[in-house]
CSV table of C-alpha atoms in Angstrom, one decimal:
chain,number,residue,atom,x,y,z
A,12,MET,CA,-19.8,11.0,-4.2
A,13,ASN,CA,-20.3,10.8,-0.4
A,14,LYS,CA,-17.5,11.1,2.2
A,15,TYR,CA,-17.0,7.3,2.6
A,16,GLN,CA,-16.8,6.7,-1.1
A,17,SER,CA,-14.2,9.5,-1.4
A,18,GLN,CA,-12.1,8.0,1.4
A,19,ILE,CA,-12.3,4.5,0.0
A,20,LYS,CA,-11.1,5.9,-3.3
A,21,SER,CA,-8.2,7.6,-1.6
A,22,ILE,CA,-7.3,4.4,0.3
A,23,CYS,CA,-7.4,2.3,-2.9
A,24,PHE,CA,-5.4,4.9,-4.8
A,25,LEU,CA,-2.6,4.6,-2.2
A,26,ALA,CA,-3.0,0.9,-1.7
A,27,TRP,CA,-3.1,-0.4,-5.3
A,28,PRO,CA,0.7,0.0,-6.1
A,29,ALA,CA,1.6,-1.7,-2.8
A,30,VAL,CA,-0.9,-4.5,-3.6
A,31,VAL,CA,0.6,-4.9,-7.1
A,32,GLN,CA,4.1,-4.9,-5.6
A,33,GLU,CA,3.2,-7.6,-3.1
A,34,ALA,CA,1.6,-9.7,-5.8
A,35,MET,CA,4.8,-9.4,-8.0
A,36,ASN,CA,7.0,-10.3,-5.1
A,37,VAL,CA,4.9,-13.3,-4.4
A,38,VAL,CA,5.0,-14.4,-8.1
A,39,VAL,CA,8.8,-14.2,-8.0
A,40,SER,CA,8.9,-16.0,-4.7
A,41,TYR,CA,6.7,-18.7,-6.2
A,42,VAL,CA,8.9,-19.0,-9.3
A,43,ASP,CA,12.0,-19.2,-7.1
A,44,THR,CA,10.5,-21.9,-4.9
A,45,ALA,CA,9.2,-23.9,-7.8
A,46,MET,CA,12.5,-23.7,-9.7
A,47,VAL,CA,14.5,-24.8,-6.6
A,48,GLY,CA,11.8,-27.3,-5.7
A,49,ALA,CA,12.2,-29.0,-9.0
A,50,LEU,CA,15.8,-29.8,-7.9
A,51,GLY,CA,14.4,-31.9,-5.0
A,52,ALA,CA,13.5,-31.7,-1.3
A,53,ASN,CA,17.1,-31.2,-0.3
A,54,ALA,CA,17.5,-28.1,-2.4
A,55,SER,CA,14.2,-26.7,-1.1
A,56,ALA,CA,15.3,-27.4,2.5
A,57,ALA,CA,18.7,-25.8,1.9
A,58,VAL,CA,17.2,-22.5,0.6
A,59,GLY,CA,14.4,-22.6,3.3
A,60,LEU,CA,16.8,-23.3,6.2
A,61,THR,CA,18.2,-19.7,6.2
A,62,SER,CA,15.1,-18.0,4.8
A,63,THR,CA,13.9,-17.0,8.3
A,64,VAL,CA,17.2,-15.3,9.0
A,65,GLY,CA,16.9,-13.6,5.6
A,66,TRP,CA,13.5,-12.3,6.7
A,67,LEU,CA,15.1,-11.0,9.9
A,68,VAL,CA,17.8,-9.1,8.0
A,69,SER,CA,15.2,-7.5,5.6
A,70,SER,CA,12.9,-6.7,8.5
A,71,ILE,CA,15.6,-4.7,10.2
A,72,ALA,CA,15.9,-2.4,7.2
A,73,ILE,CA,12.1,-2.3,6.8
A,74,ALA,CA,11.7,-1.3,10.4
A,75,PHE,CA,14.1,1.7,10.1
A,76,GLY,CA,12.2,2.6,6.9
A,77,ILE,CA,9.0,2.7,9.0
A,78,GLY,CA,10.5,5.3,11.2
A,79,ILE,CA,11.2,7.5,8.1
A,80,LEU,CA,7.7,6.8,6.7
A,81,SER,CA,5.9,7.7,9.9
A,82,VAL,CA,7.8,11.0,10.5
A,83,CYS,CA,7.4,12.0,6.9
A,84,ALA,CA,3.7,11.2,6.8
A,85,GLN,CA,3.0,13.1,10.1
A,86,ALA,CA,5.0,16.1,8.8
A,87,ILE,CA,2.9,16.2,5.6
A,88,GLY,CA,-0.3,16.0,7.7
A,89,ALA,CA,1.0,19.0,9.7
A,90,LYS,CA,2.0,20.8,6.4
A,91,ASP,CA,5.6,21.1,7.7
A,92,GLU,CA,7.6,21.0,4.4
A,93,LYS,CA,11.0,21.7,5.9
A,94,LYS,CA,10.6,18.7,8.3
A,95,VAL,CA,9.6,16.5,5.4
A,96,GLN,CA,12.8,17.5,3.5
A,97,ARG,CA,15.0,17.0,6.5
A,98,THR,CA,13.5,13.6,7.4
A,99,GLY,CA,13.7,12.4,3.8
A,100,GLN,CA,17.5,13.1,3.8
A,101,GLN,CA,18.0,11.0,6.9
A,102,ALA,CA,16.9,7.9,4.9
A,103,LEU,CA,20.3,7.9,3.2
A,104,PHE,CA,22.3,7.9,6.4
A,105,LEU,CA,20.2,5.1,7.8
A,106,THR,CA,20.7,3.1,4.6
A,107,LEU,CA,24.5,3.4,4.8
A,108,ILE,CA,24.6,2.5,8.5
A,109,VAL,CA,22.1,-0.4,8.3
A,110,GLY,CA,23.4,-1.8,5.0
A,111,ILE,CA,27.0,-1.9,6.0
A,112,VAL,CA,26.4,-3.4,9.5
A,113,LEU,CA,24.1,-6.1,8.2
A,114,THR,CA,26.5,-7.1,5.4
A,115,VAL,CA,29.4,-7.5,7.8
A,116,ILE,CA,27.4,-9.5,10.3
A,117,CYS,CA,25.8,-11.8,7.7
A,118,VAL,CA,29.0,-12.6,5.9
A,119,ILE,CA,30.7,-13.5,9.1
A,120,ILE,CA,27.9,-15.9,10.3
A,121,ALA,CA,27.2,-17.5,7.0
A,122,PRO,CA,29.5,-20.5,7.4
A,123,TYR,CA,28.0,-21.4,10.8
A,124,LEU,CA,24.4,-20.5,10.4
A,125,PRO,CA,23.0,-23.8,9.0
A,126,ALA,CA,24.5,-25.8,11.9
A,127,TRP,CA,23.1,-23.3,14.4
A,128,LEU,CA,19.7,-23.8,12.9
A,129,ASN,CA,19.9,-27.6,13.3
A,130,GLY,CA,20.0,-28.1,9.5
A,131,ASP,CA,20.5,-31.6,8.2
A,132,LYS,CA,24.2,-32.2,7.5
A,133,ALA,CA,23.4,-33.1,3.9
A,134,ILE,CA,22.2,-29.5,3.2
A,135,ARG,CA,24.5,-27.4,5.4
A,136,ALA,CA,27.1,-26.5,2.8
A,137,THR,CA,24.6,-25.5,0.2
A,138,ALA,CA,22.5,-23.5,2.7
A,139,SER,CA,25.7,-21.7,3.8
A,140,LEU,CA,26.8,-20.8,0.3
A,141,TYR,CA,23.3,-19.6,-0.6
A,142,PHE,CA,23.1,-17.3,2.4
A,143,MET,CA,26.6,-15.9,1.8
A,144,ILE,CA,25.8,-14.9,-1.8
A,145,ILE,CA,22.6,-13.1,-1.0
A,146,SER,CA,24.3,-11.3,2.0
A,147,LEU,CA,27.0,-9.7,-0.1
A,148,PRO,CA,24.8,-7.0,-1.7
A,149,LEU,CA,22.8,-6.2,1.5
A,150,LEU,CA,23.8,-2.5,1.2
A,151,PHE,CA,21.8,-2.3,-2.0
A,152,ARG,CA,19.0,-4.4,-0.5
A,153,SER,CA,18.8,-1.9,2.4
A,154,ALA,CA,18.6,1.0,-0.1
A,155,VAL,CA,15.6,-0.6,-1.8
A,156,LEU,CA,13.8,-1.1,1.5
A,157,ILE,CA,14.6,2.1,3.4
A,158,LEU,CA,14.5,4.6,0.5
A,159,SER,CA,11.2,3.1,-0.8
A,160,SER,CA,9.7,3.9,2.7
A,161,ALA,CA,10.9,7.5,2.4
A,162,LEU,CA,9.1,7.7,-1.0
A,163,ARG,CA,5.9,6.1,0.4
A,164,GLY,CA,6.0,8.6,3.3
A,165,VAL,CA,5.4,11.3,0.8
A,166,SER,CA,2.7,9.3,-1.0
A,167,ASP,CA,4.9,8.1,-3.9
A,168,MET,CA,3.7,4.5,-4.1
A,169,LYS,CA,4.3,3.9,-7.8
A,170,THR,CA,8.1,4.2,-7.8
A,171,PRO,CA,8.8,1.4,-5.3
A,172,MET,CA,6.3,-0.8,-7.3
A,173,LEU,CA,8.0,-0.2,-10.6
A,174,ILE,CA,11.5,-0.8,-9.3
A,175,ASN,CA,10.3,-4.0,-7.6
A,176,LEU,CA,8.8,-5.0,-11.0
A,177,TYR,CA,12.2,-4.5,-12.7
A,178,MET,CA,14.0,-6.4,-9.9
A,179,ASN,CA,11.6,-9.3,-10.2
A,180,LEU,CA,11.9,-9.6,-13.9
A,181,ILE,CA,15.7,-9.6,-13.6
A,182,ASN,CA,15.5,-12.3,-11.0
A,183,ILE,CA,13.2,-14.5,-13.0
A,184,VAL,CA,15.3,-14.2,-16.2
A,185,LEU,CA,18.5,-14.9,-14.4
A,186,ASN,CA,17.0,-17.9,-12.6
A,187,PHE,CA,16.2,-19.5,-15.9
A,188,VAL,CA,19.8,-19.0,-17.1
A,189,LEU,CA,21.7,-19.7,-13.9
A,190,ILE,CA,19.8,-22.6,-12.2
A,191,TYR,CA,19.5,-25.1,-15.0
A,192,PRO,CA,22.0,-26.5,-17.5
A,193,THR,CA,21.7,-25.9,-21.2
A,194,ARG,CA,18.6,-27.8,-22.4
A,195,GLN,CA,16.1,-28.3,-25.2
A,196,VAL,CA,12.6,-26.7,-24.7
A,197,PHE,CA,10.1,-27.4,-27.6
A,198,GLY,CA,13.1,-28.0,-29.8
A,199,ILE,CA,14.8,-24.7,-28.9
A,200,THR,CA,18.2,-24.7,-27.1
A,201,ILE,CA,18.0,-22.7,-23.9
A,202,PRO,CA,21.5,-21.8,-22.6
A,203,GLY,CA,22.1,-22.4,-18.9
A,204,ALA,CA,24.9,-22.4,-16.3
A,205,GLY,CA,23.6,-25.4,-14.3
A,206,LEU,CA,24.5,-23.7,-11.0
A,207,GLU,CA,21.3,-25.0,-9.2
A,208,VAL,CA,20.9,-23.4,-5.8
A,209,LYS,CA,24.0,-21.3,-6.2
A,210,GLY,CA,22.5,-19.9,-9.5
A,211,ALA,CA,19.3,-18.9,-7.6
A,212,ALA,CA,21.4,-17.0,-5.1
A,213,ILE,CA,23.4,-15.2,-7.7
A,214,ALA,CA,20.2,-14.1,-9.5
A,215,THR,CA,18.8,-12.7,-6.3
A,216,ALA,CA,22.0,-10.9,-5.5
A,217,ILE,CA,22.2,-9.2,-8.9
A,218,SER,CA,18.5,-8.1,-8.7
A,219,PHE,CA,19.4,-6.5,-5.3
A,220,VAL,CA,22.2,-4.5,-6.8
A,221,VAL,CA,20.2,-3.2,-9.8
A,222,GLY,CA,17.2,-2.4,-7.6
A,223,GLY,CA,19.3,-0.5,-5.0
A,224,ILE,CA,20.9,1.7,-7.7
A,225,MET,CA,17.6,2.4,-9.3
A,226,MET,CA,16.0,3.3,-6.0
A,227,PHE,CA,18.7,5.7,-5.1
A,228,VAL,CA,18.4,7.5,-8.4
A,229,ARG,CA,14.7,8.0,-8.0
A,230,TYR,CA,15.0,9.0,-4.4
A,231,TYR,CA,17.7,11.6,-5.2
A,232,ASN,CA,15.6,13.1,-8.0
A,233,ASN,CA,12.5,13.4,-5.8
A,234,GLN,CA,11.6,17.1,-5.7
A,235,ILE,CA,10.1,17.0,-2.2
A,236,PHE,CA,13.4,16.1,-0.6
A,237,ALA,CA,15.1,18.9,-2.6
A,238,PHE,CA,18.6,17.3,-2.8
A,239,SER,CA,19.5,19.2,-6.0
A,240,LYS,CA,19.1,22.5,-4.0
A,241,SER,CA,20.2,21.6,-0.6
A,242,GLY,CA,22.4,18.5,-0.9
A,243,PHE,CA,22.6,15.9,1.9
A,244,HIS,CA,22.7,17.0,5.5
A,245,PHE,CA,22.5,15.3,8.8
A,246,TYR,CA,19.8,16.6,11.1
A,247,LYS,CA,20.0,15.3,14.6
A,248,THR,CA,16.4,16.0,15.7
A,249,GLU,CA,14.8,14.3,12.7
A,250,PHE,CA,17.3,11.4,12.8
A,251,LYS,CA,16.6,10.8,16.5
A,252,GLU,CA,12.8,11.0,15.9
A,253,CYS,CA,13.1,8.4,13.2
A,254,LEU,CA,15.2,6.2,15.5
A,255,THR,CA,12.7,6.6,18.4
A,256,ILE,CA,9.9,5.2,16.2
A,257,GLY,CA,12.1,2.7,14.2
A,258,ILE,CA,14.0,1.0,17.0
A,259,PRO,CA,11.0,-0.5,18.7
A,260,VAL,CA,9.9,-1.8,15.3
A,261,VAL,CA,13.4,-3.2,14.8
A,262,LEU,CA,13.0,-5.0,18.2
A,263,GLU,CA,9.5,-6.2,17.3
A,264,ARG,CA,10.6,-7.5,13.9
A,265,GLY,CA,13.7,-9.0,15.6
A,266,VAL,CA,11.6,-10.8,18.2
A,267,ILE,CA,9.2,-12.1,15.5
A,268,CYS,CA,12.0,-13.2,13.1
A,269,LEU,CA,14.2,-14.7,15.8
A,270,GLY,CA,11.0,-16.5,16.9
A,271,HIS,CA,10.6,-17.7,13.3
A,272,VAL,CA,14.2,-18.9,13.3
A,273,THR,CA,13.7,-20.8,16.5
A,274,PHE,CA,10.4,-22.1,15.2
A,275,ALA,CA,12.0,-23.3,12.0
A,276,SER,CA,14.9,-24.9,13.9
A,277,LEU,CA,12.4,-26.9,16.0
A,278,ILE,CA,10.6,-28.1,12.8
A,279,ALA,CA,14.0,-28.9,11.2
A,280,LYS,CA,14.4,-31.6,13.9
A,281,LEU,CA,11.3,-33.4,12.5
A,282,GLY,CA,13.3,-34.3,9.3
A,283,VAL,CA,13.9,-33.0,5.8
A,284,VAL,CA,10.5,-34.0,4.3
A,285,ARG,CA,8.5,-32.2,7.1
A,286,PHE,CA,10.8,-29.2,7.0
A,287,ALA,CA,10.5,-29.0,3.2
A,288,ALA,CA,6.7,-29.1,3.5
A,289,HIS,CA,6.8,-26.4,6.2
A,290,THR,CA,9.1,-24.2,4.0
A,291,ILE,CA,7.1,-24.6,0.9
A,292,ALA,CA,3.8,-24.1,2.7
A,293,ILE,CA,5.1,-20.8,4.2
A,294,GLN,CA,6.0,-19.7,0.7
A,295,ALA,CA,2.7,-20.8,-0.8
A,296,GLU,CA,0.8,-18.9,1.9
A,297,GLN,CA,2.4,-15.6,1.0
A,298,ALA,CA,0.0,-15.0,-1.9
A,299,PHE,CA,-2.9,-14.8,0.5
A,300,TYR,CA,-1.2,-12.0,2.5
A,301,ILE,CA,-1.3,-9.7,-0.5
A,302,PRO,CA,-4.4,-7.7,0.5
A,303,GLY,CA,-3.2,-7.2,4.1
A,304,TYR,CA,0.3,-6.0,3.3
A,305,GLY,CA,-0.9,-4.0,0.3
A,306,PHE,CA,-3.3,-2.0,2.4
A,307,GLN,CA,-1.0,-1.9,5.4
A,308,THR,CA,1.1,0.8,3.6
A,309,ALA,CA,-2.0,2.9,3.0
A,310,ALA,CA,-3.0,2.6,6.6
A,311,ALA,CA,0.5,3.7,7.8
A,312,THR,CA,0.6,6.7,5.5
A,313,LEU,CA,-3.0,7.9,6.1
A,314,VAL,CA,-2.9,7.4,9.8
A,315,GLY,CA,0.4,9.3,9.9
A,316,ASN,CA,-1.2,12.1,8.1
A,317,ALA,CA,-4.2,12.1,10.5
A,318,ILE,CA,-1.8,12.2,13.5
A,319,GLY,CA,-0.1,15.2,11.9
A,320,GLN,CA,-3.5,16.8,11.6
A,321,LYS,CA,-4.2,16.0,15.3
A,322,SER,CA,-7.5,14.3,14.2
A,323,GLU,CA,-8.5,11.3,16.5
A,324,HIS,CA,-11.7,10.9,14.4
A,325,LYS,CA,-9.8,10.5,11.2
A,326,VAL,CA,-7.4,8.0,12.7
A,327,LYS,CA,-10.3,5.8,13.8
A,328,GLU,CA,-12.2,6.3,10.5
A,329,VAL,CA,-9.2,5.3,8.3
A,330,THR,CA,-8.4,2.3,10.5
A,331,TYR,CA,-12.0,1.0,10.5
A,332,LEU,CA,-12.4,1.4,6.7
A,333,ILE,CA,-9.1,-0.3,5.8
A,334,SER,CA,-9.7,-3.1,8.3
A,335,GLY,CA,-13.1,-3.7,6.8
A,336,ILE,CA,-11.9,-3.8,3.2
A,337,THR,CA,-9.0,-6.1,4.2
A,338,MET,CA,-11.1,-8.5,6.2
A,339,PHE,CA,-13.5,-8.9,3.3
A,340,LEU,CA,-10.6,-9.7,0.9
A,341,MET,CA,-8.9,-12.0,3.4
A,342,ILE,CA,-12.1,-14.1,3.8
A,343,ILE,CA,-12.0,-14.7,0.1
A,344,CYS,CA,-8.3,-15.6,0.3
A,345,GLY,CA,-8.9,-18.0,3.2
A,346,ILE,CA,-11.6,-19.9,1.4
A,347,THR,CA,-9.5,-20.1,-1.7
A,348,LEU,CA,-6.5,-21.4,0.2
A,349,PHE,CA,-8.6,-24.0,2.0
A,350,VAL,CA,-10.1,-25.3,-1.3
A,351,PHE,CA,-7.0,-25.3,-3.4
A,352,ALA,CA,-4.3,-26.3,-0.9
A,353,ASN,CA,-3.2,-29.4,-2.7
A,354,GLN,CA,-3.0,-27.7,-6.1
A,355,LEU,CA,-1.0,-24.9,-4.6
A,356,MET,CA,1.6,-27.2,-3.1
A,357,SER,CA,1.9,-29.1,-6.3
A,358,ILE,CA,3.1,-26.0,-8.0
A,359,PHE,CA,6.3,-26.0,-6.0
A,360,THR,CA,7.3,-29.7,-5.7
A,361,PRO,CA,6.6,-33.1,-7.3
A,362,ASP,CA,7.1,-34.9,-4.0
A,363,LEU,CA,3.6,-36.3,-3.1
A,364,GLN,CA,4.5,-36.7,0.6
A,365,VAL,CA,5.5,-33.0,0.8
A,366,ILE,CA,2.4,-31.9,-1.1
A,367,GLU,CA,0.0,-33.8,1.2
A,368,LEU,CA,1.7,-32.6,4.4
A,369,GLY,CA,1.9,-29.0,3.2
A,370,ALA,CA,-1.8,-29.0,2.1
A,371,ARG,CA,-2.9,-30.1,5.6
A,372,VAL,CA,-1.1,-27.2,7.3
A,373,LEU,CA,-2.3,-24.7,4.7
A,374,ARG,CA,-5.9,-25.7,5.5
A,375,ILE,CA,-5.2,-25.2,9.2
A,376,VAL,CA,-3.9,-21.6,8.7
A,377,SER,CA,-6.5,-20.7,6.1
A,378,ILE,CA,-9.1,-20.4,8.9
A,379,SER,CA,-7.2,-17.5,10.5
A,380,GLU,CA,-6.6,-15.5,7.3
A,381,PRO,CA,-9.2,-12.7,8.1
A,382,ILE,CA,-7.9,-12.3,11.6
A,383,TYR,CA,-4.3,-12.1,10.3
A,384,GLY,CA,-5.5,-9.4,7.8
A,385,ILE,CA,-6.8,-7.2,10.7
A,386,LEU,CA,-3.5,-7.8,12.6
A,387,VAL,CA,-1.5,-6.6,9.6
A,388,ILE,CA,-3.6,-3.4,9.3
A,389,LEU,CA,-3.4,-2.7,13.0
A,390,GLU,CA,0.4,-3.0,12.8
A,391,GLY,CA,0.3,-0.4,9.9
A,392,THR,CA,-1.9,1.9,12.0
A,393,PHE,CA,0.4,1.8,15.0
A,394,ASN,CA,3.5,2.3,12.8
A,395,GLY,CA,1.9,5.3,11.0
A,396,MET,CA,1.1,7.0,14.3
A,397,GLY,CA,4.6,6.2,15.7
A,398,ASP,CA,3.2,4.2,18.6
A,399,THR,CA,5.6,1.3,18.3
A,400,LYS,CA,6.6,0.3,21.8
A,401,ALA,CA,3.4,-1.5,22.9
A,402,PRO,CA,3.3,-3.6,19.7
A,403,PHE,CA,6.9,-4.7,20.4
A,404,ILE,CA,5.9,-6.0,23.8
A,405,PHE,CA,2.9,-7.8,22.4
A,406,SER,CA,5.0,-9.5,19.8
A,407,LEU,CA,7.5,-10.6,22.5
A,408,ILE,CA,4.7,-12.1,24.5
A,409,THR,CA,2.9,-13.9,21.7
A,410,MET,CA,5.8,-15.1,19.6
A,411,TRP,CA,7.9,-16.5,22.4
A,412,GLY,CA,5.2,-17.3,24.9
A,413,VAL,CA,2.7,-18.9,22.5
A,414,ARG,CA,4.4,-20.0,19.3
A,415,VAL,CA,7.9,-20.9,20.4
A,416,CYS,CA,7.3,-22.3,23.8
A,417,GLY,CA,4.1,-23.9,22.6
A,418,SER,CA,5.8,-25.6,19.7
A,419,TRP,CA,8.7,-26.8,21.9
A,420,LEU,CA,6.1,-28.5,24.2
A,421,ILE,CA,4.2,-29.9,21.2
A,422,ILE,CA,7.3,-31.4,19.7
A,423,ASN,CA,9.5,-32.4,22.7
A,424,VAL,CA,6.9,-33.3,25.3
A,425,PHE,CA,3.7,-34.4,23.5
A,426,ASN,CA,5.5,-35.8,20.4
A,427,GLN,CA,3.1,-34.2,18.0
A,428,GLY,CA,3.8,-33.4,14.3
A,429,ILE,CA,3.9,-30.4,12.1
A,430,GLU,CA,0.1,-29.9,12.1
A,431,ALA,CA,0.0,-29.2,15.8
A,432,VAL,CA,2.9,-26.8,15.5
A,433,TRP,CA,1.0,-24.8,12.8
A,434,ILE,CA,-1.9,-24.6,15.2
A,435,MET,CA,0.4,-22.8,17.7
A,436,MET,CA,1.4,-20.4,14.9
A,437,VAL,CA,-2.3,-19.6,14.3
A,438,LEU,CA,-2.8,-19.0,18.1
A,439,ASP,CA,0.1,-16.6,18.1
A,440,ASN,CA,-1.4,-14.5,15.4
A,441,ILE,CA,-4.9,-14.5,17.0
A,442,THR,CA,-3.5,-13.5,20.4
A,443,ARG,CA,-1.4,-10.7,18.9
A,444,CYS,CA,-4.4,-9.4,16.9
A,445,PHE,CA,-6.5,-9.3,20.1
A,446,LEU,CA,-3.9,-7.4,22.1
A,447,LEU,CA,-3.4,-4.8,19.3
A,448,ALA,CA,-7.2,-4.4,18.9
A,449,ARG,CA,-7.6,-3.9,22.6
A,450,ARG,CA,-5.0,-1.2,22.7
A,451,PHE,CA,-6.6,0.6,19.8
A,452,PHE,CA,-10.1,0.5,21.3
A,453,LYS,CA,-8.9,1.6,24.7
A,454,GLY,CA,-7.0,4.6,23.2
A,455,GLY,CA,-3.6,3.8,24.5
A,456,TRP,CA,-2.2,5.6,21.4
A,457,LYS,CA,-3.9,8.9,22.0
A,458,TYR,CA,-0.8,10.5,23.5
A,459,ARG,CA,0.6,10.7,20.0
A,460,LEU,CA,-2.0,13.4,19.2
A,461,ASN,CA,-0.4,15.7,21.7
A,462,SER,CA,3.3,15.0,21.0
């Protein structure tokens, strides 16, 4: 086996659990969207209205997790076992701080959020209740996201995958029971609570609680972090290093997600049908991100190891290999999305107008899938090496300068529809990919090799 074959094998070994996890998350997202979509366009719009804020909340926890992952991966590359142990223990402190703060903020804003997002008055009460319920267990949700990053930082990819599998199964089963009323299926009585959108929220909240408890148990029992021997301790140096890497990622994710919130509120002005089509199309497209986000974790971990080893050659080699693999897979995804756009939309809603409109925007975005795949891998590369400030600036420029401002002009000045708005979304991704690639090729990250 030559060197490249060996490296590809290592990459795939790290990536496959993350790919499987992404796939499972998408399946559950599809099931959720389809179940809620069966209740009508108003139900889909109510759930979708606050979804961008939900992404923002999750992204904050994920971003702090990236700080843990990056420092752990670099310490492993440098063979510094004590630093790995100390860094891993800081994940618990971050989980408690982030989880409690997010819970308080989200519970307070839940009654007002739908109105802030320009949601139709007919869906505001339902949207507010949905967001309130899924916000209550955010401490457990933060545990899932941050502690899983700590485990991935020490190359344990399977544990997060398995726990997400259990969470998803719980969510699906509870959806069937809580969303619909008691009914007959093939002559068999299926019990149900008939809670509709509220039932979907409760199912999600319960899965968060179970997942958070399971993740903490596996994290505590991980031998590398040595909790059974040393207990939990706060280490200022490692905590500060995680924050130094994580805070720019928090700001970047915040910029992106707040941009999504503003973007969604602009589309909400176009009416319930267009907003439902937008929301469902966003959900449908997630399946085609699986290769990118699956291999992103491998890129972050392996590049972090390479930075710890002070190997510029290995950083480049790993990035090129993973980008090539991902681009190939995303080309296949883009072609599939273009060809089967109508069939994909019909999974989630019976509304023919929503299906046709959603299929048109999916075909627009399908063309940019390979470029988006490279963008995702480059994000993983910069996260792994701890070079997170420049990506934050790039995100600020493209999200607000291209997507949000461009969409505002498209809707309010040129009176164009949702298709033109999605073109601005594609231009945002292309521009951000170009800026990240330019920084990588010019070597603006090399200072990390000497830090």
